[in-house]
Amino acid sequence: MADHYQNNVYHQGGGDSYGSYGEGGGPDGYGYQADYPPQEEDAASDVTEGHDDEDQMYEGEYQGIPHPDEVKAAQRAARAKSREGGSAASELEELSEQYEDIMQDCGHGKFQWMLFMVLGLALMADGVECYVVAFALPSAEKDLCLSNAEKGMLGLVVFLSMMVGAFLWGGLADKTGRRRCLILALGINCIFAFLSSFAGGYGFFLFFRLLSGIGIGGTVPIVYSYFSEFLQTDKRGEHLSWLCMFWMFGGIYASFTAWGIIPRYGWGFSMGTELQFHSWRVFVIIAALPAVTSLVGLTFMPESPRFLLEHAKHDEAWMILKQVHDTNWRAKGKPEKVFTVTHIKAPKMAEDELIEIQSGTGTPVQRWAVRSLTLCKLVRPKHKLVQIGLLRFATLFMAIIWFCMAFSYYGLSVWFPDMIKHLQYEEYETKVKTFHRERVVDVRFDFPLKNQIHREGEYKRDTFIGIEMKSVTFKDSLFDNCTFEDIRSTNTVFENCTILSTVFYNTDLWEEKFIDCRMENTTFEHNKHGCHLDSVEENDVLIYLVSFLGSLAVLPGNIISALFVEKIGRVKIIGGSMLISAGCSFFLFLSFSQSAIIALQCMFCAVSAAAWNGIEVVTVELYPTSKRATAFGVLNALCKLAAILGSSIFASFVGITKAIPILLSFAALVCGGLVALKLPDTRQKILQ
C-alpha cells in the first residue's frame, strides 16, 4: 500500500470516533484543495497539453450561466456556513457531506453508465421472475399433470419467495456489502432457475422456483441502494428513475420470448423416454439470461464506497472513488484531472463485527454455523431500528403507500387478463352449436369438432380419426361399433352415454372424460397416459399479448417521471400518479369490451409507472446508509405480501362482479395518494 499512497498517511485517533485518511484537511476537517497538488513527473499537465484552463473562456459566461465548478464551490460554502451558524454537525453528517462533495468531483459519466447497465439487468431479471411461472403454466400444467390447487400454489410461491428474499437480502446487504449480496442472490436465482427447467415433477419444480424466487427477491432493495451510493444529489432522482425502466424491459422480454418460444412446439426435444423437454422448459432457461448477464457484469464492478466508509474500510473506499473519478474524466477527454481527495472522514470499525474463529477450531460446519448465527444476530436488530427511531412516521407512511400501490397494481395486473379471458369465454359460449337426436351411420369424421353439444345422438360404425375435439359434450348418446383413433381433446366429456363394441386407439380420452357411462366390449389400446401439451391452448397468445402491451405502456410513465422528478418533486409525482391511477381504475365501470379493458390497462400501467419510480426514489433517500437496504427490503417484502392478497382477491371475483375489484383498487390508490402528500421532500437531501 505504501507505493500507492506515498503522500498519504493513515492514522486514527484514540479519542476521536472518526479517523483521518491522509494528511492535510482544512479547518473544517475536509481534505479538498483549492488547486491541484503538484503532479508526478509522468503525469499529464496543462503545460504538456499545450493549454491553460484558466485562459480559456467559459462558453456560458456571456449568458450569465455560472460555471459548474462555481456551483459546486457555492454549495460547499453554504454547507460550511450552515455548520458554523448552527449546532455542530454530527460525525455522520460530516461524512455524508464530504461524500457528496467527492461524488461531485468524480462527476457522472462512464462508470455510472456501466454500473447502470449491470444493475439494470439485475432489475430486469426481477421483472422477468414475476412472469415466468404465469407464462409457462398453461403448458407446464399439462406436462407436470398439475391440479388447480397445485397451479394456485405455484402462482403463490413466486411472490411468497420474493417476499422472503427481499426481507433476507436487504438486511444482509447492510451488513456484508451490496455487491457481495447481489452476486449471491443472482447466483442462487440462476442455478435454481436452470434446475427448474429440468424438473420432472411438481414437487421439484415448486422447490426450485421457491429457491429461485428467494434469490431474485433481493435484487430490488440491493440494486437501488447500490446505485444511489454512486450518484450525486442533483443526478439521483433522474437516474434512479431511468433505472426503473429495466423492470419494464423485464416484462417486455418475458412476454416477447414466451410469445416466440412456448407456442412453437418444435422448440422442444426429448431426453430419453422419461423427460420431454418441451418449449416451456426452453423458455424458463432463456428467461434467466438477464440474471446471468448481470452476474457476469458484477464481477467487474466494485463495492459501494459509501458502504465501505460506513464500515471503516478507508483504503478500499479511497481506491474505488479514485477509480470512479479517473474512469469518468478519461472518458470525457480529461485524463490530466487529478483525484485531489487526501482526507476522508470515516467511522471506526463497528463494535458488532462478525465473530471469527480460527480455522483449526472445530469442523468446517461448526465454523460456518458460528459465523451464520452471529450474522443473523447482527442483521436482526436493524429491522427494529427501521421501525423505531426518528423515521418511524416516515416508515409508517411509506409502508401504507407501498402496500396500497402493490395491492391495486398487482391485483389489477391479474384481473385484466382474467377478465378478458372471461369475456372471450362468454362470447365463445354464445356461439355453441347444439345437435339433438342426430343419427349418424358409417361416417368418417376427419375434421375438428369444436364448441358443440350433442344430445341423444346415435352413432353406428362411425370413425373419428386424427381430429381435435375442443369443448365438445356428448349427452345421453349411443356409440355402437365406432372407432376413435389419434384424438386430441380439450374440455370434451361423455355424459350418461352407452358405448358398445368401440375401440379407442392412441387417444387422450381417459376415465375422467366418461361420466356415468355404460360400456360393453369397449377397448382402450395405446392410450395416452398422463398429461399432454394442448397445442390449441399453447397457441392462445392472449396472455402474452396483454402482458406485452401492459409492459410497453409503462414506457411513457417512466420517461415523464425521469424528466420531471427533480422539477416537480417526488411527493407530487407519487401522490398525483396514484390519484390519476385511481381515476383510471374507476373508468373500468364503463368498459364492456376486450379492447376497452386493454386500453384502460395500458393507461393504468403508464400512470402507475410514475408512482412506482417516485416511491422507490424516496425509499432510497429517506434512510441512512446503515439501514437503507434493510428498510427497502422490509418495504419491498410488504409489497409482495400486498401482491399476494391483491391477486388472490381480485381473481376470485372474475365472472362474479367487477364492482368489488374496481372499488378496492380505487380506495387503495386514493388512500396511498393522500398519504404520499404527507411525505417529506427529499429532492435536495444529501444521502445519509
PDB file of N, CA and C in Angstrom, residues 341-413:
ATOM      1  N   VAL A 341      -8.631  14.188  -3.420  1.00  0.00           N
ATOM      2  CA  VAL A 341      -9.047  13.872  -2.054  1.00  0.00           C
ATOM      3  C   VAL A 341      -7.890  13.233  -1.306  1.00  0.00           C
ATOM      4  N   THR A 342      -7.506  13.845  -0.194  1.00  0.00           N
ATOM      5  CA  THR A 342      -6.424  13.299   0.631  1.00  0.00           C
ATOM      6  C   THR A 342      -6.868  13.009   2.054  1.00  0.00           C
ATOM      7  N   HIS A 343      -8.155  13.219   2.309  1.00  0.00           N
ATOM      8  CA  HIS A 343      -8.624  13.067   3.693  1.00  0.00           C
ATOM      9  C   HIS A 343     -10.109  12.709   3.660  1.00  0.00           C
ATOM     10  N   ILE A 344     -10.487  11.585   4.252  1.00  0.00           N
ATOM     11  CA  ILE A 344     -11.881  11.150   4.272  1.00  0.00           C
ATOM     12  C   ILE A 344     -12.297  10.868   5.704  1.00  0.00           C
ATOM     13  N   LYS A 345     -13.368  11.511   6.120  1.00  0.00           N
ATOM     14  CA  LYS A 345     -13.941  11.197   7.421  1.00  0.00           C
ATOM     15  C   LYS A 345     -14.589   9.819   7.348  1.00  0.00           C
ATOM     16  N   ALA A 346     -14.273   8.969   8.295  1.00  0.00           N
ATOM     17  CA  ALA A 346     -14.879   7.641   8.304  1.00  0.00           C
ATOM     18  C   ALA A 346     -14.910   7.117   9.725  1.00  0.00           C
ATOM     19  N   PRO A 347     -15.961   6.411  10.096  1.00  0.00           N
ATOM     20  CA  PRO A 347     -16.072   5.912  11.474  1.00  0.00           C
ATOM     21  C   PRO A 347     -15.136   4.761  11.749  1.00  0.00           C
ATOM     22  N   LYS A 348     -14.931   4.539  13.029  1.00  0.00           N
ATOM     23  CA  LYS A 348     -14.169   3.360  13.419  1.00  0.00           C
ATOM     24  C   LYS A 348     -14.930   2.095  13.064  1.00  0.00           C
ATOM     25  N   MET A 349     -14.223   0.976  13.124  1.00  0.00           N
ATOM     26  CA  MET A 349     -14.877  -0.306  12.901  1.00  0.00           C
ATOM     27  C   MET A 349     -15.959  -0.499  13.942  1.00  0.00           C
ATOM     28  N   ALA A 350     -17.132  -0.920  13.466  1.00  0.00           N
ATOM     29  CA  ALA A 350     -18.253  -1.121  14.384  1.00  0.00           C
ATOM     30  C   ALA A 350     -17.912  -2.186  15.413  1.00  0.00           C
ATOM     31  N   GLU A 351     -18.479  -2.009  16.612  1.00  0.00           N
ATOM     32  CA  GLU A 351     -18.185  -2.948  17.689  1.00  0.00           C
ATOM     33  C   GLU A 351     -18.817  -4.311  17.466  1.00  0.00           C
ATOM     34  N   ASP A 352     -19.844  -4.351  16.617  1.00  0.00           N
ATOM     35  CA  ASP A 352     -20.549  -5.620  16.434  1.00  0.00           C
ATOM     36  C   ASP A 352     -20.045  -6.348  15.197  1.00  0.00           C
ATOM     37  N   GLU A 353     -18.710  -6.387  15.033  1.00  0.00           N
ATOM     38  CA  GLU A 353     -18.157  -7.082  13.884  1.00  0.00           C
ATOM     39  C   GLU A 353     -18.431  -8.598  13.995  1.00  0.00           C
ATOM     40  N   LEU A 354     -18.312  -9.257  12.866  1.00  0.00           N
ATOM     41  CA  LEU A 354     -18.542 -10.697  12.844  1.00  0.00           C
ATOM     42  C   LEU A 354     -17.514 -11.416  13.707  1.00  0.00           C
ATOM     43  N   ILE A 355     -17.962 -12.408  14.394  1.00  0.00           N
ATOM     44  CA  ILE A 355     -17.080 -13.204  15.239  1.00  0.00           C
ATOM     45  C   ILE A 355     -16.418 -14.268  14.376  1.00  0.00           C
ATOM     46  N   GLU A 356     -15.109 -14.214  14.277  1.00  0.00           N
ATOM     47  CA  GLU A 356     -14.369 -15.207  13.512  1.00  0.00           C
ATOM     48  C   GLU A 356     -13.738 -16.204  14.477  1.00  0.00           C
ATOM     49  N   ILE A 357     -13.678 -17.458  14.088  1.00  0.00           N
ATOM     50  CA  ILE A 357     -12.974 -18.456  14.882  1.00  0.00           C
ATOM     51  C   ILE A 357     -11.858 -19.037  14.035  1.00  0.00           C
ATOM     52  N   GLN A 358     -10.845 -19.488  14.670  1.00  0.00           N
ATOM     53  CA  GLN A 358      -9.666 -19.955  13.956  1.00  0.00           C
ATOM     54  C   GLN A 358      -9.986 -21.177  13.118  1.00  0.00           C
ATOM     55  N   SER A 359      -9.243 -21.315  12.015  1.00  0.00           N
ATOM     56  CA  SER A 359      -9.505 -22.420  11.088  1.00  0.00           C
ATOM     57  C   SER A 359      -9.270 -23.779  11.727  1.00  0.00           C
ATOM     58  N   GLY A 360      -8.446 -23.809  12.772  1.00  0.00           N
ATOM     59  CA  GLY A 360      -8.187 -25.090  13.413  1.00  0.00           C
ATOM     60  C   GLY A 360      -9.183 -25.446  14.495  1.00  0.00           C
ATOM     61  N   THR A 361     -10.145 -24.573  14.739  1.00  0.00           N
ATOM     62  CA  THR A 361     -11.118 -24.808  15.806  1.00  0.00           C
ATOM     63  C   THR A 361     -12.385 -25.415  15.232  1.00  0.00           C
ATOM     64  N   GLY A 362     -12.740 -26.591  15.710  1.00  0.00           N
ATOM     65  CA  GLY A 362     -13.988 -27.215  15.282  1.00  0.00           C
ATOM     66  C   GLY A 362     -13.948 -27.670  13.830  1.00  0.00           C
ATOM     67  N   THR A 363     -15.083 -28.176  13.374  1.00  0.00           N
ATOM     68  CA  THR A 363     -15.220 -28.637  11.986  1.00  0.00           C
ATOM     69  C   THR A 363     -15.632 -27.461  11.105  1.00  0.00           C
ATOM     70  N   PRO A 364     -15.491 -27.604   9.770  1.00  0.00           N
ATOM     71  CA  PRO A 364     -15.948 -26.531   8.874  1.00  0.00           C
ATOM     72  C   PRO A 364     -17.423 -26.196   9.070  1.00  0.00           C
ATOM     73  N   VAL A 365     -18.245 -27.206   9.360  1.00  0.00           N
ATOM     74  CA  VAL A 365     -19.671 -26.961   9.569  1.00  0.00           C
ATOM     75  C   VAL A 365     -19.896 -26.128  10.821  1.00  0.00           C
ATOM     76  N   GLN A 366     -19.135 -26.433  11.896  1.00  0.00           N
ATOM     77  CA  GLN A 366     -19.273 -25.671  13.129  1.00  0.00           C
ATOM     78  C   GLN A 366     -18.840 -24.227  12.937  1.00  0.00           C
ATOM     79  N   ARG A 367     -17.743 -24.011  12.200  1.00  0.00           N
ATOM     80  CA  ARG A 367     -17.284 -22.648  11.952  1.00  0.00           C
ATOM     81  C   ARG A 367     -18.309 -21.878  11.129  1.00  0.00           C
ATOM     82  N   TRP A 368     -18.880 -22.554  10.141  1.00  0.00           N
ATOM     83  CA  TRP A 368     -19.913 -21.902   9.319  1.00  0.00           C
ATOM     84  C   TRP A 368     -21.138 -21.559  10.168  1.00  0.00           C
ATOM     85  N   ALA A 369     -21.511 -22.461  11.099  1.00  0.00           N
ATOM     86  CA  ALA A 369     -22.688 -22.228  11.933  1.00  0.00           C
ATOM     87  C   ALA A 369     -22.472 -21.036  12.855  1.00  0.00           C
ATOM     88  N   VAL A 370     -21.268 -20.937  13.456  1.00  0.00           N
ATOM     89  CA  VAL A 370     -20.974 -19.814  14.340  1.00  0.00           C
ATOM     90  C   VAL A 370     -21.057 -18.499  13.580  1.00  0.00           C
ATOM     91  N   ARG A 371     -20.468 -18.455  12.402  1.00  0.00           N
ATOM     92  CA  ARG A 371     -20.482 -17.221  11.607  1.00  0.00           C
ATOM     93  C   ARG A 371     -21.904 -16.863  11.183  1.00  0.00           C
ATOM     94  N   SER A 372     -22.688 -17.867  10.778  1.00  0.00           N
ATOM     95  CA  SER A 372     -24.059 -17.607  10.319  1.00  0.00           C
ATOM     96  C   SER A 372     -24.936 -17.093  11.446  1.00  0.00           C
ATOM     97  N   LEU A 373     -24.834 -17.720  12.625  1.00  0.00           N
ATOM     98  CA  LEU A 373     -25.638 -17.268  13.759  1.00  0.00           C
ATOM     99  C   LEU A 373     -25.257 -15.850  14.180  1.00  0.00           C
ATOM    100  N   THR A 374     -23.968 -15.567  14.160  1.00  0.00           N
ATOM    101  CA  THR A 374     -23.525 -14.218  14.511  1.00  0.00           C
ATOM    102  C   THR A 374     -24.074 -13.195  13.527  1.00  0.00           C
ATOM    103  N   LEU A 375     -24.036 -13.541  12.247  1.00  0.00           N
ATOM    104  CA  LEU A 375     -24.543 -12.640  11.219  1.00  0.00           C
ATOM    105  C   LEU A 375     -26.035 -12.382  11.396  1.00  0.00           C
ATOM    106  N   CYS A 376     -26.789 -13.437  11.720  1.00  0.00           N
ATOM    107  CA  CYS A 376     -28.231 -13.276  11.928  1.00  0.00           C
ATOM    108  C   CYS A 376     -28.514 -12.345  13.107  1.00  0.00           C
ATOM    109  N   LYS A 377     -27.713 -12.473  14.174  1.00  0.00           N
ATOM    110  CA  LYS A 377     -27.911 -11.615  15.336  1.00  0.00           C
ATOM    111  C   LYS A 377     -27.618 -10.153  15.012  1.00  0.00           C
ATOM    112  N   LEU A 378     -26.664  -9.935  14.095  1.00  0.00           N
ATOM    113  CA  LEU A 378     -26.316  -8.566  13.742  1.00  0.00           C
ATOM    114  C   LEU A 378     -27.317  -7.948  12.786  1.00  0.00           C
ATOM    115  N   VAL A 379     -27.888  -8.768  11.926  1.00  0.00           N
ATOM    116  CA  VAL A 379     -28.849  -8.258  10.952  1.00  0.00           C
ATOM    117  C   VAL A 379     -30.188  -7.984  11.611  1.00  0.00           C
ATOM    118  N   ARG A 380     -30.601  -8.829  12.532  1.00  0.00           N
ATOM    119  CA  ARG A 380     -31.931  -8.724  13.120  1.00  0.00           C
ATOM    120  C   ARG A 380     -32.216  -7.382  13.789  1.00  0.00           C
ATOM    121  N   PRO A 381     -31.304  -6.813  14.565  1.00  0.00           N
ATOM    122  CA  PRO A 381     -31.622  -5.528  15.186  1.00  0.00           C
ATOM    123  C   PRO A 381     -31.869  -4.405  14.196  1.00  0.00           C
ATOM    124  N   LYS A 382     -31.322  -4.509  12.985  1.00  0.00           N
ATOM    125  CA  LYS A 382     -31.517  -3.436  12.024  1.00  0.00           C
ATOM    126  C   LYS A 382     -32.970  -3.315  11.619  1.00  0.00           C
ATOM    127  N   HIS A 383     -33.698  -4.413  11.591  1.00  0.00           N
ATOM    128  CA  HIS A 383     -35.122  -4.342  11.276  1.00  0.00           C
ATOM    129  C   HIS A 383     -35.871  -3.590  12.370  1.00  0.00           C
ATOM    130  N   LYS A 384     -35.432  -3.729  13.617  1.00  0.00           N
ATOM    131  CA  LYS A 384     -36.073  -2.991  14.702  1.00  0.00           C
ATOM    132  C   LYS A 384     -35.770  -1.500  14.597  1.00  0.00           C
ATOM    133  N   LEU A 385     -34.544  -1.189  14.162  1.00  0.00           N
ATOM    134  CA  LEU A 385     -34.174   0.213  14.063  1.00  0.00           C
ATOM    135  C   LEU A 385     -34.973   0.931  12.991  1.00  0.00           C
ATOM    136  N   VAL A 386     -35.405   0.189  11.979  1.00  0.00           N
ATOM    137  CA  VAL A 386     -36.216   0.805  10.935  1.00  0.00           C
ATOM    138  C   VAL A 386     -37.585   1.174  11.481  1.00  0.00           C
ATOM    139  N   GLN A 387     -38.100   0.364  12.386  1.00  0.00           N
ATOM    140  CA  GLN A 387     -39.458   0.563  12.873  1.00  0.00           C
ATOM    141  C   GLN A 387     -39.532   1.632  13.969  1.00  0.00           C
ATOM    142  N   ILE A 388     -38.429   1.856  14.677  1.00  0.00           N
ATOM    143  CA  ILE A 388     -38.443   2.850  15.739  1.00  0.00           C
ATOM    144  C   ILE A 388     -37.432   3.927  15.392  1.00  0.00           C
ATOM    145  N   GLY A 389     -37.349   4.927  16.199  1.00  0.00           N
ATOM    146  CA  GLY A 389     -36.390   5.984  15.948  1.00  0.00           C
ATOM    147  C   GLY A 389     -37.033   7.170  15.258  1.00  0.00           C
ATOM    148  N   LEU A 390     -36.176   8.025  14.721  1.00  0.00           N
ATOM    149  CA  LEU A 390     -36.636   9.297  14.166  1.00  0.00           C
ATOM    150  C   LEU A 390     -37.485   9.123  12.911  1.00  0.00           C
ATOM    151  N   LEU A 391     -37.322   8.024  12.202  1.00  0.00           N
ATOM    152  CA  LEU A 391     -38.016   7.852  10.922  1.00  0.00           C
ATOM    153  C   LEU A 391     -39.261   6.982  11.044  1.00  0.00           C
ATOM    154  N   ARG A 392     -39.785   6.812  12.246  1.00  0.00           N
ATOM    155  CA  ARG A 392     -40.888   5.868  12.397  1.00  0.00           C
ATOM    156  C   ARG A 392     -42.145   6.332  11.654  1.00  0.00           C
ATOM    157  N   PHE A 393     -42.402   7.646  11.644  1.00  0.00           N
ATOM    158  CA  PHE A 393     -43.595   8.123  10.953  1.00  0.00           C
ATOM    159  C   PHE A 393     -43.422   8.027   9.439  1.00  0.00           C
ATOM    160  N   ALA A 394     -42.241   8.385   8.958  1.00  0.00           N
ATOM    161  CA  ALA A 394     -41.980   8.256   7.523  1.00  0.00           C
ATOM    162  C   ALA A 394     -42.052   6.800   7.090  1.00  0.00           C
ATOM    163  N   THR A 395     -41.560   5.897   7.938  1.00  0.00           N
ATOM    164  CA  THR A 395     -41.627   4.471   7.626  1.00  0.00           C
ATOM    165  C   THR A 395     -43.077   3.992   7.579  1.00  0.00           C
ATOM    166  N   LEU A 396     -43.899   4.469   8.512  1.00  0.00           N
ATOM    167  CA  LEU A 396     -45.313   4.107   8.515  1.00  0.00           C
ATOM    168  C   LEU A 396     -45.999   4.600   7.241  1.00  0.00           C
ATOM    169  N   PHE A 397     -45.729   5.855   6.859  1.00  0.00           N
ATOM    170  CA  PHE A 397     -46.315   6.387   5.630  1.00  0.00           C
ATOM    171  C   PHE A 397     -45.865   5.585   4.414  1.00  0.00           C
ATOM    172  N   MET A 398     -44.571   5.267   4.356  1.00  0.00           N
ATOM    173  CA  MET A 398     -44.054   4.505   3.214  1.00  0.00           C
ATOM    174  C   MET A 398     -44.656   3.107   3.172  1.00  0.00           C
ATOM    175  N   ALA A 399     -44.862   2.492   4.336  1.00  0.00           N
ATOM    176  CA  ALA A 399     -45.475   1.162   4.369  1.00  0.00           C
ATOM    177  C   ALA A 399     -46.893   1.205   3.806  1.00  0.00           C
ATOM    178  N   ILE A 400     -47.651   2.241   4.164  1.00  0.00           N
ATOM    179  CA  ILE A 400     -49.020   2.376   3.652  1.00  0.00           C
ATOM    180  C   ILE A 400     -48.998   2.577   2.144  1.00  0.00           C
ATOM    181  N   ILE A 401     -48.083   3.426   1.668  1.00  0.00           N
ATOM    182  CA  ILE A 401     -48.008   3.713   0.232  1.00  0.00           C
ATOM    183  C   ILE A 401     -47.598   2.471  -0.546  1.00  0.00           C
ATOM    184  N   TRP A 402     -46.554   1.774  -0.090  1.00  0.00           N
ATOM    185  CA  TRP A 402     -46.117   0.545  -0.761  1.00  0.00           C
ATOM    186  C   TRP A 402     -47.255  -0.479  -0.811  1.00  0.00           C
ATOM    187  N   PHE A 403     -47.936  -0.662   0.311  1.00  0.00           N
ATOM    188  CA  PHE A 403     -48.994  -1.675   0.364  1.00  0.00           C
ATOM    189  C   PHE A 403     -50.143  -1.312  -0.572  1.00  0.00           C
ATOM    190  N   CYS A 404     -50.616  -0.074  -0.500  1.00  0.00           N
ATOM    191  CA  CYS A 404     -51.757   0.342  -1.333  1.00  0.00           C
ATOM    192  C   CYS A 404     -51.425   0.248  -2.811  1.00  0.00           C
ATOM    193  N   MET A 405     -50.236   0.696  -3.174  1.00  0.00           N
ATOM    194  CA  MET A 405     -49.852   0.671  -4.583  1.00  0.00           C
ATOM    195  C   MET A 405     -49.726  -0.756  -5.095  1.00  0.00           C
ATOM    196  N   ALA A 406     -49.063  -1.626  -4.329  1.00  0.00           N
ATOM    197  CA  ALA A 406     -48.875  -3.010  -4.763  1.00  0.00           C
ATOM    198  C   ALA A 406     -50.196  -3.770  -4.787  1.00  0.00           C
ATOM    199  N   PHE A 407     -51.051  -3.529  -3.806  1.00  0.00           N
ATOM    200  CA  PHE A 407     -52.340  -4.222  -3.753  1.00  0.00           C
ATOM    201  C   PHE A 407     -53.165  -3.952  -5.004  1.00  0.00           C
ATOM    202  N   SER A 408     -53.254  -2.698  -5.393  1.00  0.00           N
ATOM    203  CA  SER A 408     -54.056  -2.355  -6.565  1.00  0.00           C
ATOM    204  C   SER A 408     -53.348  -2.726  -7.859  1.00  0.00           C
ATOM    205  N   TYR A 409     -52.029  -2.490  -7.936  1.00  0.00           N
ATOM    206  CA  TYR A 409     -51.305  -2.735  -9.182  1.00  0.00           C
ATOM    207  C   TYR A 409     -51.272  -4.218  -9.537  1.00  0.00           C
ATOM    208  N   TYR A 410     -50.829  -5.045  -8.602  1.00  0.00           N
ATOM    209  CA  TYR A 410     -50.728  -6.478  -8.898  1.00  0.00           C
ATOM    210  C   TYR A 410     -52.111  -7.122  -8.965  1.00  0.00           C
ATOM    211  N   GLY A 411     -53.057  -6.617  -8.167  1.00  0.00           N
ATOM    212  CA  GLY A 411     -54.411  -7.149  -8.263  1.00  0.00           C
ATOM    213  C   GLY A 411     -55.019  -6.920  -9.624  1.00  0.00           C
ATOM    214  N   LEU A 412     -54.903  -5.697 -10.134  1.00  0.00           N
ATOM    215  CA  LEU A 412     -55.440  -5.404 -11.467  1.00  0.00           C
ATOM    216  C   LEU A 412     -54.623  -6.068 -12.564  1.00  0.00           C
ATOM    217  N   SER A 413     -53.316  -6.270 -12.342  1.00  0.00           N
ATOM    218  CA  SER A 413     -52.491  -6.953 -13.339  1.00  0.00           C
ATOM    219  C   SER A 413     -52.970  -8.384 -13.567  1.00  0.00           C
TER     220      SER A 413
END
